[in-house]
Amino acid sequence: MMNLRDWWRRGSAFIWGSGALLTLSLVMITGLVGYIAVKGLGYFWPRPLVQVQGPEGPVLGEVTGREPAHGGTPAQIQFRVGNRDLYGQDFRWFKEAEISGWQTPSGAVLVERMEYGAFVGFVQALQRDGQPVAQGPGALVQARKALPDARRLRDRIQAMEKDRIGSVNTEMEALRVELRQAESARDAETRARLEQRQAQLQASYDRLQAELDHLRAESGRTTVLLSSVDGQTQELPLAGVVRLVPSNDLGVLGKTGVYLSRLWEFVWGDPRESNTEGGIFPAIFGTVMMVLIMSAMAVPLGVLAALFLREYAKQGWVVRAVRIAVNNLAGVPSIVFGIFGLGFFVYTVGGSIDRLFYPERLPTPTYGTGGILWASLTLALLTVPVVIVATEEALATVPRSQREASLALGATKWQTMRQVVLPGAMPGILTGLILAMARGAGEVAPLMLTGVVKLAPSMPLDGTFPFLHLDRKFMHLGFHIYDVGFQSPNSEAAKPMVFMTALLLLLVVLVLNLAALNLRRKLRARLGGSTF
Amino acid sequence: MREPSTSRARAQRLDRLMAWIISGGGLLIIAAVLGILVFIASQALPLFRPARSSARATVQVPAAPGAWLDEEGSALTLVEAASGFRTLTLPGGRSLDLPTSGPALPWQTFTPPTARGEVAVLGADNRLAYARFRWEKPNGEKDPARWTPDLTWNGETLVAPGLDRLFQARLIEGSGLGGVPEWRAVGLDAGGGLLHLSGMPDESGTPMAWKPLALPDNDRALAAVWGADGSHLLVGTRQGRLLLLEPENAEPLRAVHTFGEPITALGFALGQVSLLVGGERGSLGAFQVLRQDGRTRLDRLHTFQPMTGAVQGFMPSLRDKRFLAWSDRQVVVDHLTTERRLFQASVEGVRSGMLAARGDLLAVLDANGKLASWNLDAPHPEVSWKTLWGKVHYEGYAQPDHVWQSTGGSDDFEPKLSLVPLLFGTLKGTLFAMLFALPLAVFGALYTSQFASYRLKNTIKPAIEIMAALPSVVLGFIAGLVLAPLFEAAAIQVALLPFTCLAVGLILAPGWARLPRRFRAAWGEGREAVWLLPVLVMGLGLAMALGPWIETTFLRGDFRNWLYQAQGITYDQRNALVVGFAMGFAVIPIIFTISEDALSSVPKALSSASLACGASPWQTAWRVVLPTASPGIFSAIMVGFGRAIGETMIVLMATGNTPVMDWSPFNGMRTLAANIAVETPEAPVHGTLYRVLFLTALLLFALTFLLNTLAELIRQHLRKRYESF
């Protein structure tokens, strides 16, 4: 026991205590990342469809939650029963004591639909023009076979609605503005020409519309007849079905297939059902675009400022003060940049641009409202200190003797910079760029004021002239998390989507940070190993 | 071949150009960075600009006892007993005719026009009617020549004779049967006795009766108005008392307030809640009727700078809480809530005063028909240093308080913009975050820098750096959607966790101490953190096992019910604990990294000397290393503090964002940063709220900038001190 008292007196216990606090921090980090990963990645795996006898009849669905008995309330089980259009809610809680007769019936199918979320039930028949093509157990197989064709048809319809009719609409809108100008200028000749063009457009619009109507009619011909576990039936066009998942009949390979297909849709698809289903491609795209534009602004300016501070400015208390100010700017809350971006870029600069260049569209603002350009500029301001600090650090690692050697050979200061200093500092500048990108990708608060939206009708980059639309609003992964998780009317159903989105954002940020970490380590190793 | 000298000259030209570009660009960036501060300040500062006014040309118009000014200030409506309504365009004085209708001329008495252009008239035929005058302006036409006057009469009814002077008469919309407006009128008889009338307009032809109302102590009424809902009457008397009467009651007197001088004018500010009271010697005050615990009382809200001369009347703005008051010698515009005087001018012999609906234009008409008018530019009268930081007595509140409530349902809602609840919320959130983060980060850093093995250190540091990179929106989402329900369901288990871990550790410690010294030296030292992992897991298991037992045994089965019933504390799901936890997560890596830097760079000579003197490693770390590095740790704490103050997404997602002032860890709050995110998208550009939000941004900017600069200066100082070793 002497040993123990000594252990305590000499403070080893405190070492253990401080170690415990560190362990706790580490456990929390790994726990957090792990939890998000498990919750997010597990969501796409098809779960068995369980049928039980509930208090009001049979229930079929995925078991999504369990709540143990707690202070008087009995143990409960949460089922995702789907069929929102029939039951009014996706999820239902049952007391564990009230349900009985667990089974996983063969043939039970989870139908992912374009609208109203999932349908959970059985496929009764596959029909064409109201006539059954296949019935009974074969119907499911036939329906799954027919699904790719239906999907192709749906894609064609969507492409037509979005691209071809969309571009006609854009042109018509532009024409309308021109026409209004011509009317106010009383220019009869132009007006006649414009009206003629308008008629042409209208004709092509009508043609497209007819073609579209035909396709729509075609896509409505093949339908599936579905029935829920409590006997309600529903006929659904096959084109409205995203996926038929007979979870109970799938092997591991089949489940993996479903998993991958769901993952693919998540990354590359468009969102459905107010962002609670489908994919998040527009959000990924918006984030990437925003970060790219931001980097294009922040990096050159940051490098310029760092060069000035370290190489060109006279070192003195002013430069020191400025350096402190720039460093501290990195600590200024991002929301402050957000409100600055709104007041300065959106209202002041954007408003002026609208008055000068787009007076015919007023009072509808073009640049005088949030958009990807203003959001990127705001974030560029936010991340410029990161670039400046990293670049300065890198410039400091370039040995003095190398510069002196270059200057002694008769090179000018700029030549020395370009040929010796900047190449030497490149890894550091790259680190700054990556860190800035990571910070920019993870920021949400400033974007909420400067142009992010929950659902953007069109992407900032598309096939209509001038291709890059800097005035458009955009979607963002981080805002998607906030919006779907906290502003969505059906946040329970959307929760797995939020986990998955969070995982993706986390992945992007962590990979960028790890890259920066590695680069910096290499840079430091080089510095440490140099003999200058 | 090119001449070497030209190539050299070109290189030098390029060099000069690049030097110029880099210097220019660098300076530009720095100017832009500082320009942010200037821009934010420029958006916020107009809040504090004093009101400005400019006199307009004086115009001669026919003298009349009642007058009403259009909101553009380009048309005047005069009311006279002999000829009724007449309109004039300004400044030309072109007269427009009005269709004659309503009670028979000449009128016996009428009320002065209200801010909305409404006049109650008692005609020669004993008919009482309510006139509403307005201008039809096609397509927002600015030229009064193209306007057409629109006069509508309402509620016409026959009343009994006997009234000599009408103080006020109005129609209360939809209070009667079937939504028919009801009359409320008050005035004096020829002998100076108070008469009142209430009820629906009579259709059958029997006149409505005036009912006398006796005042206590034979007092005489000098002014009287009906309360907004028409249930009580407010009377100002010659003996300087303000009376609250309920005429329908057998004992009508409800409340008395001694004003101190004869009350010559009564009126309401926008919203008809605050009663404006003016005295014979120029005193000005505002009162509200407050019903509390079944009692009705008159509550003094505000006192304004006194005027010169006896107060004659009031006219409220229809946009905000400013109002015009005039005496026979002076005209002023005051703001109700801030008690600020926005305008004053001395004018002799004022008969009536007018404030345009938007409150940006005022005019007075004297007995000779001289119309003097002023433009008033006071865009943000409701904001003063006092309303932002001090307690303000708002309408409907029993006492002065700090309130943030920027938007409301109705048009006459008054924004309440106290920054105190927001600052309080910010500090509360920050405090809880620091309470959680500080021990973890500082002790973690101490362990890492002093005791951890080299390999462990190399794993810990990148892990913590990764933690710093976690986007706050992810933390906020976890806090709001995972932790908040978890804390709610398993509050006891969470609270038990530290104790169970400690208990497990203490139980296992003797066992560890008995292990062979060699084994401990080889596997334990530097790897304590790893060995503690199973302890943590066991502690967690123990907490989960004990939690339900404690809850059923001591807390009647449910923690939240117990908290509410036994302690009177409500439990919000998204509360300060959750925020503290999540925000602590965000600041741990910052504090950790800077502290670790400071601790690691304590000169080896110091700790070696201490160890050589026989101190144990912990004694060395605690008594030598930590005190030496304490300025660095202090600077780490400040940087962490700065981060927590400005954190937006976590607070936004993990609290209910209610601006309450309550230290309870189980309640939420609203912080300055989250408030900007919530309110800015809805704030009208360059409006008061917009500017106040910029002011809060400026505050955040200044606060974090100050903290960070201080931290940086301390660090630089420390670096210099270590250099001497």
Short mmCIF file of C-alpha atoms in Angstrom, two decimals, chain B residues 517-525 527:
data_model
loop_
_atom_site.label_atom_id
_atom_site.label_comp_id
_atom_site.label_asym_id
_atom_site.label_seq_id
_atom_site.Cartn_x
_atom_site.Cartn_y
_atom_site.Cartn_z
CA ARG B 517 7.56 -1.68 -11.79
CA ARG B 518 9.39 -2.80 -14.87
CA PHE B 519 6.17 -3.57 -16.69
CA ARG B 520 4.75 -0.19 -15.75
CA ALA B 521 7.84 1.67 -16.87
CA ALA B 522 7.94 -0.17 -20.16
CA TRP B 523 4.24 -0.10 -21.06
CA GLY B 524 2.64 2.53 -18.90
CA GLU B 525 4.70 5.67 -19.03
CA ARG B 527 0.86 5.58 -22.85
#
